[in-house]
Each structure stands twice: as structure tokens, then as C-alpha cells.
PDB file of C-alpha atoms in Angstrom:
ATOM      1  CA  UNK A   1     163.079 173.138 197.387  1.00  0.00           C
ATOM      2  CA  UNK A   2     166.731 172.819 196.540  1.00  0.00           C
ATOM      3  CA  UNK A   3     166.742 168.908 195.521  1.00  0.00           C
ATOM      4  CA  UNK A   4     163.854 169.048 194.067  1.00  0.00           C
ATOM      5  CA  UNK A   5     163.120 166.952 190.763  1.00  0.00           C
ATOM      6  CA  UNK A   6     161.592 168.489 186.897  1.00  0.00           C
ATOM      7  CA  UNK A   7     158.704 166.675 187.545  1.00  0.00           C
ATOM      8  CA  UNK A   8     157.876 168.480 190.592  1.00  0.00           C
ATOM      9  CA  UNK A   9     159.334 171.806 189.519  1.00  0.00           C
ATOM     10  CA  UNK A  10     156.559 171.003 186.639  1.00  0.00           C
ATOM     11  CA  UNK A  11     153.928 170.403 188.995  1.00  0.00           C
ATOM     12  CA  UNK A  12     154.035 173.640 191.189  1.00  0.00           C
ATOM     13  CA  UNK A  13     155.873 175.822 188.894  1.00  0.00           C
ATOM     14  CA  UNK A  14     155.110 179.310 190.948  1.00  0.00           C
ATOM     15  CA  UNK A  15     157.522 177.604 193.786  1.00  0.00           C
ATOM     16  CA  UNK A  16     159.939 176.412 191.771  1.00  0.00           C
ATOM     17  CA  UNK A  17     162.370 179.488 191.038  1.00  0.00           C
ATOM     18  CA  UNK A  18     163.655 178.492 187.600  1.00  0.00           C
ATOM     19  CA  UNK A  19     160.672 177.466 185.903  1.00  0.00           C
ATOM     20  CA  UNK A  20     158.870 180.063 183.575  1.00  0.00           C
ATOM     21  CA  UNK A  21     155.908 180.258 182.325  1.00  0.00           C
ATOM     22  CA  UNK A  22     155.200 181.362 178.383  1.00  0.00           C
ATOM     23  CA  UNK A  23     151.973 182.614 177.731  1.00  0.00           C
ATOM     24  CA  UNK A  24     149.740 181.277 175.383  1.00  0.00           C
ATOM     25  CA  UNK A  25     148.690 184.060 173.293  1.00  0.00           C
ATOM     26  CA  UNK A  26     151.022 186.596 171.693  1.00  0.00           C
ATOM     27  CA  UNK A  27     149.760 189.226 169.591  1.00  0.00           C
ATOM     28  CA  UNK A  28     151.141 191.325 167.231  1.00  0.00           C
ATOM     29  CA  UNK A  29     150.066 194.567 165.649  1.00  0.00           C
ATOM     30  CA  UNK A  30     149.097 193.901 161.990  1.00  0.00           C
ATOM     31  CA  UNK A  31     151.248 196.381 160.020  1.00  0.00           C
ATOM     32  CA  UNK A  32     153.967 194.180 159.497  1.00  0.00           C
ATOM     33  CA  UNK A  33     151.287 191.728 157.044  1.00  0.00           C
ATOM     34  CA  UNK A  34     152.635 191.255 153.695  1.00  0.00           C
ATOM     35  CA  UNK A  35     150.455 192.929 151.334  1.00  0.00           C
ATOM     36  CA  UNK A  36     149.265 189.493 149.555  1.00  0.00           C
ATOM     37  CA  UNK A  37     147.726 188.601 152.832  1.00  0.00           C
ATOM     38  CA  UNK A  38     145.962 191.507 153.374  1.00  0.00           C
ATOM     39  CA  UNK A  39     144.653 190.850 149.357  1.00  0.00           C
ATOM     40  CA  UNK A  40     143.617 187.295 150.831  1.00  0.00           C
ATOM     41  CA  UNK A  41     141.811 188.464 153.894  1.00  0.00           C
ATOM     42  CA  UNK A  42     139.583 191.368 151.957  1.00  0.00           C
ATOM     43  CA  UNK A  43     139.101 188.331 149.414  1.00  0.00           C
ATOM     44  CA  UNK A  44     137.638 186.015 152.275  1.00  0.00           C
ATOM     45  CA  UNK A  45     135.856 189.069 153.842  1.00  0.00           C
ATOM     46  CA  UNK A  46     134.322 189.491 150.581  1.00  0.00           C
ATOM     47  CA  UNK A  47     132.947 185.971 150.428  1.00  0.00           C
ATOM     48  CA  UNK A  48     131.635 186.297 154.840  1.00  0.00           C
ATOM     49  CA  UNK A  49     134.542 183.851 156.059  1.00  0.00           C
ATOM     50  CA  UNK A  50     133.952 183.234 159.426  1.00  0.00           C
ATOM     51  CA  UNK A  51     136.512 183.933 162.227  1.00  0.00           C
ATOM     52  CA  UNK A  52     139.427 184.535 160.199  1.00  0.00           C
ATOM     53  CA  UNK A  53     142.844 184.372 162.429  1.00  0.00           C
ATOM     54  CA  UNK A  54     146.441 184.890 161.422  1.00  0.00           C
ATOM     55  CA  UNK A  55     149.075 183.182 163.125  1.00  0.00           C
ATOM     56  CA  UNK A  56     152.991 184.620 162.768  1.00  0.00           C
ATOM     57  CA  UNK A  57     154.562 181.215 162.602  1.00  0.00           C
ATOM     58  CA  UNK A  58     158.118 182.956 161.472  1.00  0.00           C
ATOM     59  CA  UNK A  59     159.806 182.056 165.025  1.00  0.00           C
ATOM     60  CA  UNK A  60     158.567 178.246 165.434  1.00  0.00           C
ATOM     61  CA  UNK A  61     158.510 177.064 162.027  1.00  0.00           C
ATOM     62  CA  UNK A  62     160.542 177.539 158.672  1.00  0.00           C
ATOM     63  CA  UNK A  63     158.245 175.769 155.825  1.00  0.00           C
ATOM     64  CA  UNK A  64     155.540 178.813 155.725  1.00  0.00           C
ATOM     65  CA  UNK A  65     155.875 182.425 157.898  1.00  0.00           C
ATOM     66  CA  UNK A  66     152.129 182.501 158.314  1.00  0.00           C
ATOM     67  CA  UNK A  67     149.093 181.005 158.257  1.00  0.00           C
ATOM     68  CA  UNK A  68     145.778 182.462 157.735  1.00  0.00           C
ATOM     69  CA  UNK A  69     142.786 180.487 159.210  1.00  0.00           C
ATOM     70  CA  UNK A  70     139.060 180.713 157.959  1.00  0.00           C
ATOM     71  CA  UNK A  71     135.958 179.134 158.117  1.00  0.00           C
ATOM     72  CA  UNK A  72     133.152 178.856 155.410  1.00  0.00           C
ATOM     73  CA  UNK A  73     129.249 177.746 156.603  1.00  0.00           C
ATOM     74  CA  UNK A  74     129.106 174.782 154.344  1.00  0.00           C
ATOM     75  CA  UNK A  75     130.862 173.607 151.587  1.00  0.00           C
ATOM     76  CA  UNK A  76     129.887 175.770 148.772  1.00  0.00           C
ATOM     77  CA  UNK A  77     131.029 178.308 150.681  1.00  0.00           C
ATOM     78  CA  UNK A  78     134.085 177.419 151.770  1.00  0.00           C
ATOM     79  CA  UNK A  79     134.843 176.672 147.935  1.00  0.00           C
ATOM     80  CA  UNK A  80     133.475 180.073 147.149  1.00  0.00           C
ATOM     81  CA  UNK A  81     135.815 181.808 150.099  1.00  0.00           C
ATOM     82  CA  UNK A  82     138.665 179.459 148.244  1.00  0.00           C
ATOM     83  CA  UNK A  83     137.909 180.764 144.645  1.00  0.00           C
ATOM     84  CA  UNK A  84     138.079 184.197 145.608  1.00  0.00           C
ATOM     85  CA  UNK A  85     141.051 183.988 147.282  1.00  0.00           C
ATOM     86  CA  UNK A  86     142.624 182.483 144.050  1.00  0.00           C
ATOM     87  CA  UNK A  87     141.383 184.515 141.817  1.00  0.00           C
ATOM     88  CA  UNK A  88     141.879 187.640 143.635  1.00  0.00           C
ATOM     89  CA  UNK A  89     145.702 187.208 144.389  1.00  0.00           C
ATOM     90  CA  UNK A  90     145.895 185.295 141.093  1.00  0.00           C
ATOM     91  CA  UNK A  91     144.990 188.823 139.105  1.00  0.00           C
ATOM     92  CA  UNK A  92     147.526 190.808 141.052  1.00  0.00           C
ATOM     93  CA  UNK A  93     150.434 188.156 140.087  1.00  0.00           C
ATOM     94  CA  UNK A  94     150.614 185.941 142.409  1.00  0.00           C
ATOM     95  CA  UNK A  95     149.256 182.291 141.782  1.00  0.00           C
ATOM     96  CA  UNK A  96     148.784 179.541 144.129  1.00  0.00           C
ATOM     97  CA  UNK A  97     151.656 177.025 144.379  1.00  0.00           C
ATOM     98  CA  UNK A  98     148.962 174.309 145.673  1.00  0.00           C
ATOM     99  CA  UNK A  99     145.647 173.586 146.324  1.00  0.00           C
ATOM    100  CA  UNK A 100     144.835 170.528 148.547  1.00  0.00           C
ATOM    101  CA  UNK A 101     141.216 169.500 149.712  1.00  0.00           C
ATOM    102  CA  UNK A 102     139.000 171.356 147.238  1.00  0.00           C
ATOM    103  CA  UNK A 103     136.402 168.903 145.745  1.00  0.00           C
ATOM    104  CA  UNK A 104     135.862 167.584 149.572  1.00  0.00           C
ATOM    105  CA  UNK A 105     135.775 171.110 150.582  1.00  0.00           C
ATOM    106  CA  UNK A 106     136.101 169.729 154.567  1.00  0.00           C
ATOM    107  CA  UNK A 107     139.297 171.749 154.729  1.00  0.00           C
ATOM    108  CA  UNK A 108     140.679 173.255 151.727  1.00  0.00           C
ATOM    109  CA  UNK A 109     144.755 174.318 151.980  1.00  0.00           C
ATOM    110  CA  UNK A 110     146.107 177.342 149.970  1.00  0.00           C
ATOM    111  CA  UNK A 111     149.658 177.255 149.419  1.00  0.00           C
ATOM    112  CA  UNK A 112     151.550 180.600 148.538  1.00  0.00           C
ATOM    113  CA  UNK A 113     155.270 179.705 149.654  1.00  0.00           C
ATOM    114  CA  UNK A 114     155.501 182.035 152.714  1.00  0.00           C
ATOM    115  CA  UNK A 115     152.265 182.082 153.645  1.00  0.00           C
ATOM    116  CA  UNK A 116     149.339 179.562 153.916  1.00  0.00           C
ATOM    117  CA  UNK A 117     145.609 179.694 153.694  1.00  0.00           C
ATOM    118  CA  UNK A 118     143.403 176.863 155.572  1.00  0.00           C
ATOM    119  CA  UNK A 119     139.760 177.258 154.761  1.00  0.00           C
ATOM    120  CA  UNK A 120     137.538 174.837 157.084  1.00  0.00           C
ATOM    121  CA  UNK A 121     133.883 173.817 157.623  1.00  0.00           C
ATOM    122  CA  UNK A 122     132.863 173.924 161.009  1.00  0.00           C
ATOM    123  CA  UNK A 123     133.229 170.593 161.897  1.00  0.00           C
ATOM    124  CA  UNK A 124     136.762 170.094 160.344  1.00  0.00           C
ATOM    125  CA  UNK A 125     137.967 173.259 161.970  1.00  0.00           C
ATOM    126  CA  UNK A 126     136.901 171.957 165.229  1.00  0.00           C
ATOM    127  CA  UNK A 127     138.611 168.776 164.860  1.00  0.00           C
ATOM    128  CA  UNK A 128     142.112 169.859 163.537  1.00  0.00           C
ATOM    129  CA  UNK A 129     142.095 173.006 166.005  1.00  0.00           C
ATOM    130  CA  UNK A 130     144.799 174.671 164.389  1.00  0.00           C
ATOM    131  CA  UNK A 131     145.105 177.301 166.692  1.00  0.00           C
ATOM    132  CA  UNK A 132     146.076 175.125 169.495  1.00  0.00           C
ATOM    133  CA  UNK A 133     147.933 172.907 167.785  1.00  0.00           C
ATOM    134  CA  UNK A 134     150.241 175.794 166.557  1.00  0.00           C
ATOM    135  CA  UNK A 135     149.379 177.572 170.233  1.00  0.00           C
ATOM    136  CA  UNK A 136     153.044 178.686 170.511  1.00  0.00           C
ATOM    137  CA  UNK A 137     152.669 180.890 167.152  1.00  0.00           C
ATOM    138  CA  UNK A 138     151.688 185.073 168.084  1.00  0.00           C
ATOM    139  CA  UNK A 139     147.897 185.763 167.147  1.00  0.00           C
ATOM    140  CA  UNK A 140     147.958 188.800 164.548  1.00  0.00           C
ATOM    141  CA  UNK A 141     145.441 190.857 166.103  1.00  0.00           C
ATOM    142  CA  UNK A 142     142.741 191.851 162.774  1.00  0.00           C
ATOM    143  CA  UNK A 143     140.674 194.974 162.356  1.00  0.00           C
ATOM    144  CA  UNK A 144     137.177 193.832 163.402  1.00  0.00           C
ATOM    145  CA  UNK A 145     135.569 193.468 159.448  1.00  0.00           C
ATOM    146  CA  UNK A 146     138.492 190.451 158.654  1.00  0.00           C
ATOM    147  CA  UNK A 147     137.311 188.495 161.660  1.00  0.00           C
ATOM    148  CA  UNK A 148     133.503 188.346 161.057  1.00  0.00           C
ATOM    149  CA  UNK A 149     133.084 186.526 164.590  1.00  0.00           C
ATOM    150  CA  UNK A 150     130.240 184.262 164.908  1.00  0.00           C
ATOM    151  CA  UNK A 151     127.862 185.427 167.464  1.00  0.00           C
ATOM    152  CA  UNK A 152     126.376 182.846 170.391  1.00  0.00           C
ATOM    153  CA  UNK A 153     122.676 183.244 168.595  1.00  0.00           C
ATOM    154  CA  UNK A 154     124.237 182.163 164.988  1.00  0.00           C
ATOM    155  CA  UNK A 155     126.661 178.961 165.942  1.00  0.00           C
ATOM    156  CA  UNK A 156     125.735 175.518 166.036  1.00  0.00           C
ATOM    157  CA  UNK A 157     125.943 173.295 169.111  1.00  0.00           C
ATOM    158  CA  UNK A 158     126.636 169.677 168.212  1.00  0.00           C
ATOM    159  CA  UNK A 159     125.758 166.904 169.715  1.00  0.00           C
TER     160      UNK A 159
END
């Protein structure tokens, strides 16, 4: 296919030569986490965040390095995952910089410079899809108690 055009190249990359494919999902190992995030995912662990992801954002973005994704059950939880997180990293020195979304609790947004903690309900989380809106970031892979992975029998189909 030597005249052929991007579009086409696009549209059967595997014959195309010069085309390559990323893949989606990159992990990395999680020993290279800053310390404060590990204090923020034992503080969201504590409070039974659901599915919990980091996402290395260093290479793709330069406002934030990482951002840690959570979800609460309802909105009292979500607060109570937010609080904890606060608190938590707020005794060890390091306060928030900014808090956006709290009284709604929908989707509340933890600021802490290089890092950045989004705490959803299920429905926001859904919506905004994070993860595949920042799809190009590398997954941190988490030791199995930080993810707390909702099981088929516990989620909620809506409709």
C-alpha cells in the first residue's frame, strides 16, 4: 500500500507498516507511590471506598502527577471516605490545598498539589469515567485490600 492515505492507514492499521498501536493499559508496580498517597489509600480503605485506582499521570499531564480514584455507596459515605482522607494526611502535615464538591457529595475533588483525590458516587463516577477519559495515563497496579472491588452480586444495574 505505498500511496496509501492516514485515513486508510487508520482504518487497517495491522497492514499499514508505520502505524503503531499503544496499548490501553499500562501498569506500574506500586513502590514508586509517594508516601502521602499510600496515607490516603489506607484512609479510604479505612472508610470501604470502593474500587480505588491510581493513575500515574506524570508523562501526559503537568498540573497533578497522580490521581487517585474512589467511590463511596452514597453520599454520606463518600463524605465520610473524604473526611478521613483529610484528616488523616492533615495530622501527618500535610493539608489539603482544595476541596471542591463536598456538600453535593456527587463527586468530591481533593487537591494536594502533586497528587489528586476524586471521590464519586456511583452514578457520577459512571458519567465522568475518569479512567477513560485519562486512558493514556499507566494504571498503578494496588495490593488487593486498597481496591475493595465490587462483586457482580453487590452492584447496581440501572436502568
Amino acid at each position: 500500500m505505498p500511496n496509501s492515505t492516514i485515513k486508510e492507514q487508520s482504518l487497517s492499521p495491522a497492514t499499514s507498516g508505520n502505524l503503531q498501536i499503544k496499548p490501553t493499559t499500562r501498569e506500574l508496580e506500586p513502590a514508586e507511590l509517594d508516601e502521602r498517597i499510600w496515607m490516603a489509600l489506607a484512609a479510604a480503605a479505612e472508610k470501604k471506598a470502593i474500587d480505588t485506582v491510581v493513575l500515574d499521570l506524570r508523562e501526559i499531564a503537568s498540573f497533578t502527577d497522580y490521581f487517585i480514584i474512589a467511590s463511596g455507596a452514597n453520599e454520606r459515605q463518600v463524605q465520610a471516605i473524604s473526611d478521613e482522607v483529610v484528616d488523616t494526611l492533615k495530622k501527618s502535615g500535610n493539608p489539603v490545598i482544595r476541596v471542591e464538591g463536598y456538600k453535593t457529595a456527587e463527586w468530591i475533588l481533593l487537591d494536594y498539589g502533586d497528587f489528586v483525590m476524586h471521590i464519586f458516587g456511583d452514578k457520577a463516577r459512571k458519567f465522568y469515567d475518569l479512567e477513560r477519559l485519562w486512558r493514556e495515563s499507566k494504571r498503578v497496579l494496588l495490593p488487593p485490600e486498597f481496591s475493595n472491588e465490587v462483586t457482580g452480586s453487590l452492584k447496581r444495574s440501572e436502568s
